[in-house]
Coordinates of N, CA and C in Angstrom, one line a residue:
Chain A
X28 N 7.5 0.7 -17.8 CA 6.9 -0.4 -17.2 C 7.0 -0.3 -15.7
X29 N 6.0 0.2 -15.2 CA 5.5 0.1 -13.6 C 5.2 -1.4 -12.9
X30 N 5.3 -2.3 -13.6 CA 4.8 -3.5 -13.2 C 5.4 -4.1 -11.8
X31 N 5.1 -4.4 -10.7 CA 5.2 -5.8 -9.8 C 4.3 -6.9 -10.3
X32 N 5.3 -8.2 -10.5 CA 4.2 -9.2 -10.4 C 4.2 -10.4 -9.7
X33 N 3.5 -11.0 -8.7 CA 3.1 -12.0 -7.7 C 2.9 -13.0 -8.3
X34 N 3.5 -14.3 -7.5 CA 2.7 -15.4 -7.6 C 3.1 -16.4 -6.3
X35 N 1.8 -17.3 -6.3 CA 1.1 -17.9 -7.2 C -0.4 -16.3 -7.0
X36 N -1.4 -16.2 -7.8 CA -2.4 -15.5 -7.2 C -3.2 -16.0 -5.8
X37 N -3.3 -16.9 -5.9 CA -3.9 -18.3 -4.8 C -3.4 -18.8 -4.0
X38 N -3.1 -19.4 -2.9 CA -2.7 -20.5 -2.0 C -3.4 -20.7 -1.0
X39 N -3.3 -21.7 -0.7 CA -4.2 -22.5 0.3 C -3.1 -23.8 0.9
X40 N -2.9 -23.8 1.8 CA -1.8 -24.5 2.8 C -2.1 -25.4 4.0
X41 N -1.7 -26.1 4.2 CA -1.6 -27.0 5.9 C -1.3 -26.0 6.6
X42 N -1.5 -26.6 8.0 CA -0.8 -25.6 9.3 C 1.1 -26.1 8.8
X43 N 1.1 -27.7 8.6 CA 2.1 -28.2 8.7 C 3.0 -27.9 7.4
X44 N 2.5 -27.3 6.3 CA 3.1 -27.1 4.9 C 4.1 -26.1 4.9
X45 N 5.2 -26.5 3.9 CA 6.0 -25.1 3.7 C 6.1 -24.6 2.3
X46 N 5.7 -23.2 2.0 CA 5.2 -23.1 0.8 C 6.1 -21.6 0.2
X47 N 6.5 -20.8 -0.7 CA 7.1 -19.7 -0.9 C 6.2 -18.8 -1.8
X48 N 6.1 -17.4 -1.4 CA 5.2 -16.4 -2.4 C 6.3 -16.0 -3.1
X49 N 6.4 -15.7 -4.3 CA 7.4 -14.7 -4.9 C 7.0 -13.7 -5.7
X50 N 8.2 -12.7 -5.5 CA 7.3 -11.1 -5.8 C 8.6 -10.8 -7.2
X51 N 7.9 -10.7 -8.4 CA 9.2 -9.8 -8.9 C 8.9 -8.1 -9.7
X52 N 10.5 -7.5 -9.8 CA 10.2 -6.4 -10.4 C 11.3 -6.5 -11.3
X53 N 10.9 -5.5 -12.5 CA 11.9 -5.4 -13.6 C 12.1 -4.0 -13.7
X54 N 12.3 -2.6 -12.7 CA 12.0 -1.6 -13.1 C 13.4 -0.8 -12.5
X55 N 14.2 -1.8 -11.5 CA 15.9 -1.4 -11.3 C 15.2 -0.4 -9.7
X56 N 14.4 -1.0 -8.9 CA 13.7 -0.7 -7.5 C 15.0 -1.3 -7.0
X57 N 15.6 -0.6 -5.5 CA 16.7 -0.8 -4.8 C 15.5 -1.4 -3.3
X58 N 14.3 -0.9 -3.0 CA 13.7 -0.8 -2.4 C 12.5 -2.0 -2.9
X59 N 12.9 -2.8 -1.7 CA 11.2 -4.0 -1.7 C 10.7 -4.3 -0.3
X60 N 9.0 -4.5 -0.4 CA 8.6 -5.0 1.4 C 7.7 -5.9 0.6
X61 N 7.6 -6.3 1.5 CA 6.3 -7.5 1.9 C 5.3 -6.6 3.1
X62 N 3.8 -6.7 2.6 CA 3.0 -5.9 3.5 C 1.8 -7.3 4.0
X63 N 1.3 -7.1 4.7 CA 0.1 -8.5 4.9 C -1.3 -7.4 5.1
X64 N -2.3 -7.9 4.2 CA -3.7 -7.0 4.4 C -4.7 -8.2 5.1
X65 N -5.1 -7.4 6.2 CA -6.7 -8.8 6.2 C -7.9 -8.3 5.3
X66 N -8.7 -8.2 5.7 CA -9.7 -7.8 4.8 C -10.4 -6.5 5.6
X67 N -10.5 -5.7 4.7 CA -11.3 -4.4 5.2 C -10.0 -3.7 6.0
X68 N -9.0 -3.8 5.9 CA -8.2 -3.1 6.8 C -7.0 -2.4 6.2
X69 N -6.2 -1.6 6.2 CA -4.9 -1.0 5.5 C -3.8 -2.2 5.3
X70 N -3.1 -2.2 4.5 CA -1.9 -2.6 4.6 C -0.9 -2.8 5.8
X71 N -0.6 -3.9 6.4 CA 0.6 -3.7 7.3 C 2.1 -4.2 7.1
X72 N 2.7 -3.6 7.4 CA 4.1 -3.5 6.8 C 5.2 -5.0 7.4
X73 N 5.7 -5.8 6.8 CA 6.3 -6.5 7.0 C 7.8 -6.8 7.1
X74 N 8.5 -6.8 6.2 CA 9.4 -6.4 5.9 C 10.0 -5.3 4.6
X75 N 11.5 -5.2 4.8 CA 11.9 -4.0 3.9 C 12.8 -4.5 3.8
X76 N 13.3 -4.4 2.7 CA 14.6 -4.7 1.7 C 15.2 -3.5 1.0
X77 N 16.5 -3.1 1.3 CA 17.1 -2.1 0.9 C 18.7 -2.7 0.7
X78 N 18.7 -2.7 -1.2 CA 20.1 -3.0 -1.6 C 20.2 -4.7 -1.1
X79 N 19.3 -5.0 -1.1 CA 18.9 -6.7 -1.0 C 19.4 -7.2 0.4
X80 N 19.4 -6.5 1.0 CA 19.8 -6.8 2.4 C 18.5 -5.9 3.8
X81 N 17.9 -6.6 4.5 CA 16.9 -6.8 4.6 C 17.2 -5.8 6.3
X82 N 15.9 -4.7 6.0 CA 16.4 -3.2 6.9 C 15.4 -3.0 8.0
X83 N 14.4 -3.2 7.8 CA 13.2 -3.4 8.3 C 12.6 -4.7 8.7
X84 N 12.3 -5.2 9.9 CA 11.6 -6.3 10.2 C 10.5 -5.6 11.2
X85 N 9.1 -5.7 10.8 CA 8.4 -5.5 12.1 C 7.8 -6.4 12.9
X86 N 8.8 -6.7 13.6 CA 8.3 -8.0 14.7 C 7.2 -9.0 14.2
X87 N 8.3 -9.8 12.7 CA 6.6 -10.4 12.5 C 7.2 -11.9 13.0
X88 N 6.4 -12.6 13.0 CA 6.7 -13.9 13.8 C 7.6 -14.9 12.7
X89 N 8.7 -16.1 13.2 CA 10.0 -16.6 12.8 C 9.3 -17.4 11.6
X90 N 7.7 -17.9 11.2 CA 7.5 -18.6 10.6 C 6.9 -17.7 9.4
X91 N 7.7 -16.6 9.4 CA 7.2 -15.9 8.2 C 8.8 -15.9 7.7
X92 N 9.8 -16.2 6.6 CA 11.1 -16.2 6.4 C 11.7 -15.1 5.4
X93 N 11.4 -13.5 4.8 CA 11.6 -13.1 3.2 C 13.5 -13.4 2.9
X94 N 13.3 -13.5 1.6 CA 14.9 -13.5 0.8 C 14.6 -12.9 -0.1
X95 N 15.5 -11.9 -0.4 CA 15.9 -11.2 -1.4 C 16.9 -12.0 -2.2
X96 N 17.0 -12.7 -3.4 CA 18.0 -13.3 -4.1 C 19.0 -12.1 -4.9
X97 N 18.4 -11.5 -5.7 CA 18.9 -10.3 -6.2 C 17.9 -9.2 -6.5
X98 N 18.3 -8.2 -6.5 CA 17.4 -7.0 -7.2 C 16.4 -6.7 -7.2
X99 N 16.2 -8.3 -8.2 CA 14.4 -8.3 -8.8 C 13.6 -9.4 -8.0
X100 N 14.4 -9.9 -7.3 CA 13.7 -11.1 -6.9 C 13.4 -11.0 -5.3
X101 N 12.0 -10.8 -4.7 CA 11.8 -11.3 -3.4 C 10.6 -12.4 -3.2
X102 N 11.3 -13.2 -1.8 CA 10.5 -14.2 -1.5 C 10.3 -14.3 0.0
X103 N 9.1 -14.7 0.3 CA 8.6 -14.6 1.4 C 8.1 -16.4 1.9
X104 N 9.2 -17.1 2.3 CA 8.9 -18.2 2.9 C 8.2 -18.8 3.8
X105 N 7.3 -19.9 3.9 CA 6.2 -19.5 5.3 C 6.6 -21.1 5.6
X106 N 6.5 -21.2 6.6 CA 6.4 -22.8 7.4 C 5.6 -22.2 8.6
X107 N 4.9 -23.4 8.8 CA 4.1 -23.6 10.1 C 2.9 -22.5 10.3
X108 N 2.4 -21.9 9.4 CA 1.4 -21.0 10.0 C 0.4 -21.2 10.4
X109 N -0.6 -20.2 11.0 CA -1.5 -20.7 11.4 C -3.1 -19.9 11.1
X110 N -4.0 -20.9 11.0 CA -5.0 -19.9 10.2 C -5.4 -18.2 10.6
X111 N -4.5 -17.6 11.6 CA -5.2 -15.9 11.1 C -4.0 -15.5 10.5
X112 N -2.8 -16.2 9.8 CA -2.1 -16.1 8.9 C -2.8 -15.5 7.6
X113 N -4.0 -16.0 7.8 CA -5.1 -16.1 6.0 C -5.3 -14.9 5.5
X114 N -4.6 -14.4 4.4 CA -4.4 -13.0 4.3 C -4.2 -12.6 2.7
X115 N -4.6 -11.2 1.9 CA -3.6 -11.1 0.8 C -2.1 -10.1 1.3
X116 N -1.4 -11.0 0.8 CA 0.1 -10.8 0.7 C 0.5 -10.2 -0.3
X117 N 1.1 -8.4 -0.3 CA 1.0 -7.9 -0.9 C 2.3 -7.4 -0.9
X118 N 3.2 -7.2 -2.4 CA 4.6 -7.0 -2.9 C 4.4 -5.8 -3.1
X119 N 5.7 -4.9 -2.5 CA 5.8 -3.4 -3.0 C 7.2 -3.2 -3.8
X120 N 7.5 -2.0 -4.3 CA 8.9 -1.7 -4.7 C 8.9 -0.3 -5.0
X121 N 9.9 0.3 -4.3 CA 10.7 1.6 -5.2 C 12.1 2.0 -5.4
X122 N 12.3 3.5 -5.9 CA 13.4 2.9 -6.5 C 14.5 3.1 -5.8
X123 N 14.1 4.4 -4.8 CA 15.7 4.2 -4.2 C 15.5 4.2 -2.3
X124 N 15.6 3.9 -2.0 CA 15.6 3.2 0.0 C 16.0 3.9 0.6
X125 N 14.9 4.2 1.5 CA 15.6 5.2 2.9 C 14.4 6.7 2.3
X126 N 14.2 6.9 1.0 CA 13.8 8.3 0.4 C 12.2 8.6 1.0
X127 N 11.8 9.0 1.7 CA 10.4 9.3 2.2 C 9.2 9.6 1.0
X128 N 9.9 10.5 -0.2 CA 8.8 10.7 -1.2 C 8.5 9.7 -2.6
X129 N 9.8 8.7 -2.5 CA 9.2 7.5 -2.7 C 7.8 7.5 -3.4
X130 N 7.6 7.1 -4.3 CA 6.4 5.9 -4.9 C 7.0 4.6 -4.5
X131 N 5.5 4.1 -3.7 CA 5.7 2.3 -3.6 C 4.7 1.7 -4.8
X132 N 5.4 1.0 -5.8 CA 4.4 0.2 -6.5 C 4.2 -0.8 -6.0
X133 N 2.5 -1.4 -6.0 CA 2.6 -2.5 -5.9 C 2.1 -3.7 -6.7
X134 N 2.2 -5.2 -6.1 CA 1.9 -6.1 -7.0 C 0.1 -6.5 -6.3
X135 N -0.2 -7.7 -7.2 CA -2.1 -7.9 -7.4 C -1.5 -8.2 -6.0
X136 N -0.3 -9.0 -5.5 CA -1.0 -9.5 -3.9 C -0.8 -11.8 -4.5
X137 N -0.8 -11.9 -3.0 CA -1.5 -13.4 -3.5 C -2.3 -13.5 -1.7
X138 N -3.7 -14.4 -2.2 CA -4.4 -14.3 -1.3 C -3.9 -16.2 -0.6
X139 N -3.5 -15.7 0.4 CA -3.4 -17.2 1.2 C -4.7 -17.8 2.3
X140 N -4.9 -18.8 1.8 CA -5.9 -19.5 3.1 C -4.8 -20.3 3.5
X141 N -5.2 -20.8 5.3 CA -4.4 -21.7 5.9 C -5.8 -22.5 6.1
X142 N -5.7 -23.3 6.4 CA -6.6 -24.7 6.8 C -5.7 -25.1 7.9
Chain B
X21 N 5.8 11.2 16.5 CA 5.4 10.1 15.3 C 4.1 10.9 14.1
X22 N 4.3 9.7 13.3 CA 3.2 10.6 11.7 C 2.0 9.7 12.0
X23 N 0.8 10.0 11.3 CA -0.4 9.5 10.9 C -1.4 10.0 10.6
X24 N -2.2 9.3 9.8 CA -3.2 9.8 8.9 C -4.5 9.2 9.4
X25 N -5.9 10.0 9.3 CA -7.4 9.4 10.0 C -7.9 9.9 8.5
X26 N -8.8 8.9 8.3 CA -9.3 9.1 7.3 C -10.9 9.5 7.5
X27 N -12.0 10.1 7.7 CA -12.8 10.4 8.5 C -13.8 9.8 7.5
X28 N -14.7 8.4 8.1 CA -16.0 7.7 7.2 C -15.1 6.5 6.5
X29 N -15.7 5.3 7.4 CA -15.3 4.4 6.5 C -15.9 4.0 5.4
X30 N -16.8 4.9 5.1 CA -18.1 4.2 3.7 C -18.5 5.5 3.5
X31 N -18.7 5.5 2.2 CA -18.7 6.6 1.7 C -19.6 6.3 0.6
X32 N -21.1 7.0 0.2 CA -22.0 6.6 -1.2 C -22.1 7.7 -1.6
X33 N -22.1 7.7 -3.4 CA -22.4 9.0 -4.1 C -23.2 8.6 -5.1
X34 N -23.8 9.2 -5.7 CA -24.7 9.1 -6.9 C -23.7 9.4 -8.0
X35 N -24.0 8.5 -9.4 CA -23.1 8.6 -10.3 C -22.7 10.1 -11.1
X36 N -22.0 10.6 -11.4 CA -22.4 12.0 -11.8 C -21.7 13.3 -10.7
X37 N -22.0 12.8 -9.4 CA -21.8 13.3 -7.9 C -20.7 13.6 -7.8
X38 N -20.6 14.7 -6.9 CA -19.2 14.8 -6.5 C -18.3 14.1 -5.5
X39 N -17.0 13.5 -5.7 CA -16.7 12.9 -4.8 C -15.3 13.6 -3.5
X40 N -15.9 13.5 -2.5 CA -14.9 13.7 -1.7 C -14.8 13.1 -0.2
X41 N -13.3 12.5 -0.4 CA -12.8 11.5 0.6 C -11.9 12.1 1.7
X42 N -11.9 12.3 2.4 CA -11.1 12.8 4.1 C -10.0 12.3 4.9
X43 N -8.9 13.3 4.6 CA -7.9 12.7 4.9 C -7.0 13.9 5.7
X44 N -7.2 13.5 7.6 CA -6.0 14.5 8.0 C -5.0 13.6 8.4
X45 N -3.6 14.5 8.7 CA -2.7 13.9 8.7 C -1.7 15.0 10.3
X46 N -1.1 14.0 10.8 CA -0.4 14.7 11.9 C 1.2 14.2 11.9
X47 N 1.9 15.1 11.6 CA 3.0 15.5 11.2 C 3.6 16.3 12.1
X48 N 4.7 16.1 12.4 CA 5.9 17.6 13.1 C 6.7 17.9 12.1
X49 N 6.8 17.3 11.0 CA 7.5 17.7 9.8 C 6.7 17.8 8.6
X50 N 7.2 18.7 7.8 CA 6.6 18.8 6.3 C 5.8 17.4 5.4
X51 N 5.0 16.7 5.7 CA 4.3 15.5 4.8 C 4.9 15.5 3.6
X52 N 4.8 13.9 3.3 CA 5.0 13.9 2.2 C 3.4 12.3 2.3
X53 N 2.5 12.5 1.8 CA 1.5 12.4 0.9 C 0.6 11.6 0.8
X54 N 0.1 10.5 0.1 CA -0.2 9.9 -0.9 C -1.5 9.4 -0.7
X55 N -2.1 9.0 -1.7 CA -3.5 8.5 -1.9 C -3.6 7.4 -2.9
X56 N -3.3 6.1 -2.3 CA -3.8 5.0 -3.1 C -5.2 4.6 -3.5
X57 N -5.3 3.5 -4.3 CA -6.9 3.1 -4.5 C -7.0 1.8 -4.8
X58 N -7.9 0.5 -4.1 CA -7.6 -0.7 -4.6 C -8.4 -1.2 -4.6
X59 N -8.9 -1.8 -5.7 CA -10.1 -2.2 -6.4 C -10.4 -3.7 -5.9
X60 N -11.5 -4.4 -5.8 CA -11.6 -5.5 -5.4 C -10.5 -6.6 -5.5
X61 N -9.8 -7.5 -4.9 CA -9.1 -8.6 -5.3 C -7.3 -8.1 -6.2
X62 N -7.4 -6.8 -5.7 CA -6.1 -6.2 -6.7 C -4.9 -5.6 -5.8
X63 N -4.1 -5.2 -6.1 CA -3.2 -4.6 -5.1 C -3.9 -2.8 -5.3
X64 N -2.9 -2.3 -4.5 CA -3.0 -0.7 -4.5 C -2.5 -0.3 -5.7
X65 N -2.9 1.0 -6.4 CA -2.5 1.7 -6.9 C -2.5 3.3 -6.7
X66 N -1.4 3.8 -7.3 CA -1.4 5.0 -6.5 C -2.2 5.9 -7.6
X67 N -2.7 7.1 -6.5 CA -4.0 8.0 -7.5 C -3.0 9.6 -7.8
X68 N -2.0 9.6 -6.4 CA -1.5 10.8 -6.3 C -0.3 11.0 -5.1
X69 N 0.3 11.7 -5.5 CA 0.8 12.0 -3.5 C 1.2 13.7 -4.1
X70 N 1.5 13.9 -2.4 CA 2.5 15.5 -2.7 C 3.8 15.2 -2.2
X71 N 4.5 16.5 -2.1 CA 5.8 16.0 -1.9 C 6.7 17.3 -2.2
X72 N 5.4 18.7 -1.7 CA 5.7 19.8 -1.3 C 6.2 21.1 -2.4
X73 N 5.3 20.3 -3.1 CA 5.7 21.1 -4.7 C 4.2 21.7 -4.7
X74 N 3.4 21.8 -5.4 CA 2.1 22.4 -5.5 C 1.5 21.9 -4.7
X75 N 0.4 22.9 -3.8 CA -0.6 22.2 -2.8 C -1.9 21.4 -3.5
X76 N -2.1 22.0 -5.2 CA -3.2 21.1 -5.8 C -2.2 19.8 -6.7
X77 N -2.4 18.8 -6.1 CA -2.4 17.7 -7.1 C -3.1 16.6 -7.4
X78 N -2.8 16.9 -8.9 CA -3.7 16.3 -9.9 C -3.4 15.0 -10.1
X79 N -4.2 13.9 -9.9 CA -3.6 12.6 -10.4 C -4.4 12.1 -11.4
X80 N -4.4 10.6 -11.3 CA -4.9 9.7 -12.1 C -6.4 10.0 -12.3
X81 N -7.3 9.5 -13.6 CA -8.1 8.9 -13.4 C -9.5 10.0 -12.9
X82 N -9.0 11.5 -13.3 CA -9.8 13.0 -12.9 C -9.9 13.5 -11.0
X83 N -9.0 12.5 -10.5 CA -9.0 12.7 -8.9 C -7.7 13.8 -8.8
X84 N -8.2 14.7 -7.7 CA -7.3 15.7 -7.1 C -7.2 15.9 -5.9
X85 N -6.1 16.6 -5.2 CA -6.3 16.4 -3.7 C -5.8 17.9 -3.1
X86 N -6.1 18.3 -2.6 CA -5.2 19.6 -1.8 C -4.8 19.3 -0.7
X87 N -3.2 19.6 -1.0 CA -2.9 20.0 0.8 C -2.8 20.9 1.2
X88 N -3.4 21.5 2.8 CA -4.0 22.4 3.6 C -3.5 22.4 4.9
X89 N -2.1 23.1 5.3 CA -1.3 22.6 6.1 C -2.4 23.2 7.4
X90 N -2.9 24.5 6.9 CA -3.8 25.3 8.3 C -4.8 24.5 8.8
X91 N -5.2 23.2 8.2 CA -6.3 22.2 8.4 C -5.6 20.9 9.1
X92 N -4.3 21.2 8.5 CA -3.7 19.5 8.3 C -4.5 18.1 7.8
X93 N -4.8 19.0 6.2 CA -5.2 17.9 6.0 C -5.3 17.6 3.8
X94 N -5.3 16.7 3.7 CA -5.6 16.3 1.7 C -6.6 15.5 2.0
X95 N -7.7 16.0 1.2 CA -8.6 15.5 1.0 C -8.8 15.1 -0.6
X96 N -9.1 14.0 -1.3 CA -9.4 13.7 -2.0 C -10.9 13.9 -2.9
X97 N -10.4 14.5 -3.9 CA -11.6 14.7 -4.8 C -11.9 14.2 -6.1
X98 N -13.2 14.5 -6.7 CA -13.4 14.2 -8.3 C -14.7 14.6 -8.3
X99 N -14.6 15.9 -9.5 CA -16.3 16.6 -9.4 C -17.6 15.3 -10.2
X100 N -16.8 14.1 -11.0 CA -18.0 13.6 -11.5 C -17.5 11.9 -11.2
X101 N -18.3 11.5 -10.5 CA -18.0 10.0 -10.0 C -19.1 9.2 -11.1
X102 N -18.1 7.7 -11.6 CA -17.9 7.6 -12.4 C -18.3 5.8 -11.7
X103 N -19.5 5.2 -12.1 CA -19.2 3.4 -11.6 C -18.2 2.7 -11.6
X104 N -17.1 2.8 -12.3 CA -15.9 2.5 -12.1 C -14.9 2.6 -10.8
X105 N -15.3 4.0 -10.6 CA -15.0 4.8 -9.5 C -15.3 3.9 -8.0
X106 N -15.7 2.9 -7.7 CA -16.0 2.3 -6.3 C -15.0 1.2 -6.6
X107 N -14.7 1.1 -5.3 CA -13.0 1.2 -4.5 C -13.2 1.1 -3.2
X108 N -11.9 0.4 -2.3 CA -11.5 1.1 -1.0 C -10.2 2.0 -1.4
X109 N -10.5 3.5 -1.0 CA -9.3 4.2 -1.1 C -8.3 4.6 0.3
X110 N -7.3 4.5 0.2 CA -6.2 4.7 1.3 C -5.5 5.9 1.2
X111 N -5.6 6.6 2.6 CA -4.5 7.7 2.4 C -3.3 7.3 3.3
X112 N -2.0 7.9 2.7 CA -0.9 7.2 3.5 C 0.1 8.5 3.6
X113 N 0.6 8.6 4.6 CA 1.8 9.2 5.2 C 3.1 8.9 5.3
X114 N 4.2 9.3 4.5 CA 5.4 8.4 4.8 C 6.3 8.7 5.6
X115 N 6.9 7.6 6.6 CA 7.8 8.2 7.5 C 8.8 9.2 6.8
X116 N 9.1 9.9 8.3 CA 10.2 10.8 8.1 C 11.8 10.4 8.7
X117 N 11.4 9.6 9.3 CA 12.2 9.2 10.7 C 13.4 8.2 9.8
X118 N 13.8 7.4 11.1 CA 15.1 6.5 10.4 C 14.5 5.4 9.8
X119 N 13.2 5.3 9.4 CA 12.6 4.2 8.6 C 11.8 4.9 7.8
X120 N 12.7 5.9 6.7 CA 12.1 6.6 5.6 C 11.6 5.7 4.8
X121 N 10.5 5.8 4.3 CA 10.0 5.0 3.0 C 8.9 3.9 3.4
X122 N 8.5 4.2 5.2 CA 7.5 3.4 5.4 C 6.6 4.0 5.5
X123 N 5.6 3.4 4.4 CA 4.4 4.3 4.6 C 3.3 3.6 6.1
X124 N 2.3 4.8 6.1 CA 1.8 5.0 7.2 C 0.3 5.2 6.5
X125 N -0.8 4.1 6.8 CA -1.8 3.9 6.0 C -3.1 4.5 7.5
X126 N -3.9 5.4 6.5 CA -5.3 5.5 6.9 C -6.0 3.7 6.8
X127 N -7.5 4.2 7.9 CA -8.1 3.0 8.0 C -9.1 2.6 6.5
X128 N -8.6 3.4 5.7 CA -9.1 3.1 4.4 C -10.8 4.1 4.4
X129 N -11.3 4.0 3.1 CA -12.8 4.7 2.9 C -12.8 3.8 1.9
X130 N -14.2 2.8 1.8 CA -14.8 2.5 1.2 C -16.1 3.1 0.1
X131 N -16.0 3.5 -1.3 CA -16.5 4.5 -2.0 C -17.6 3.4 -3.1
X132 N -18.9 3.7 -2.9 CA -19.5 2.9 -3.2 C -20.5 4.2 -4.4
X133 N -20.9 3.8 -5.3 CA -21.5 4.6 -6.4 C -22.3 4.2 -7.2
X134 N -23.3 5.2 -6.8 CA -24.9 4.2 -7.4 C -25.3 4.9 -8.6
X135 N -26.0 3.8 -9.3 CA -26.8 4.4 -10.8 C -27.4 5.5 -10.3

């Protein structure tokens, strides 16, 4: 089983709402990120989770929040964003952190509008 | 630092056609790979990577890629394109540095395939 899976698929939020994506895997990945895609454009890297302790941040702004609970579980908390927030948010995982040849699987993503 | 140019953001083939997608990569170290594919409204999936074992690799789905270090470059192929086959495809580079495991995405090729 290769599976990541996301939810909600959808959201749609206030500027003022606080809302959580959650990404899971069942495949024993030591290795998780949160990536943000706009449209027409590559993947950009958000954060990295290695051994559930969080390794990588790339300067993304304080109203984006991820938790790793355990293992299989990440979440990407949002308060206050603002519409070019509007994006699919897309879940990766592999299995062991730090390894360059690595497979990243990923999940469908969930697409957010802000209003 | 690494990165990958993927040369043609749009790319059309007649069904039947051969397909090939462009991908150099700049490296001071040995590459390590990969070539995702993601279909409308879906996350990535991966088609293939290298990872310095054979320069021809075979992936998913009848696509193959060679790496060509005298070129610096994997280009993505498939002798018979298939309607299914239309996609934006990504080539990605993974760091080598102290943030192993970040991949490093082309600006994508969009592969469009006509009756």
């Amino acid at each position: 089983d290769t599976e990541v899976t996301q939810t909600p698929k959808h959201l749609v939020m206030g500027m003022t709402n606080k809302k959580s994506l959650k990404c899971e895997q069942h495949m024993g990945h030591r290795a998780m990120y949160w990536y943000k895609q706009k449209a027409k454009k590559p993947p950009e890297l958000m954060f990295v989770y290695s051994y559930e302790k969080l390794s990588i941040n790339e300067s993304v702004p304080s109203r984006f929040s991820p938790e790793c609970p355990n293992s299989s579980l990440l979440n990407l908390h949002l308060h206050a964003l603002q519409p070019e927030d509007s994006a699919l948010y897309l879940c990766a995982s592999s299995q062991k952190p730090g390894r360059s040849q690595e497979t990243q699987y990923f999940g469908p993503g969930t697409r957010l509008l802000v209003l | 630092a690494q990165s990958v140019t993927q040369l043609g953001s749009h790319v059309s083939v007649s069904e039947g056609a051969l397909v090939l997608l462009r991908c150099n990569y700049s490296s001071s170290v040995p590459p390590y790979l990969f070539w995702y594919v993601q279909y409308p409204n879906q996350g990535l999936q991966l088609l293939l990577k290298y990872t310095s074992a054979a320069t021809l690799v075979k992936g998913i789905n009848g696509f193959e890629a060679e790496f060509k270090k005298s070129e610096t470059s994997f280009h993505l192929t498939k002798p018979s394109a298939h309607m299914s086959d239309a996609a934006e495809y990504f080539c990605a580079v993974s760091d080598q540095g102290n943030q192993g495991g970040k991949l490093i995405f082309g600006q994508g090729t969009e592969l469009s395939v006509k009756p």
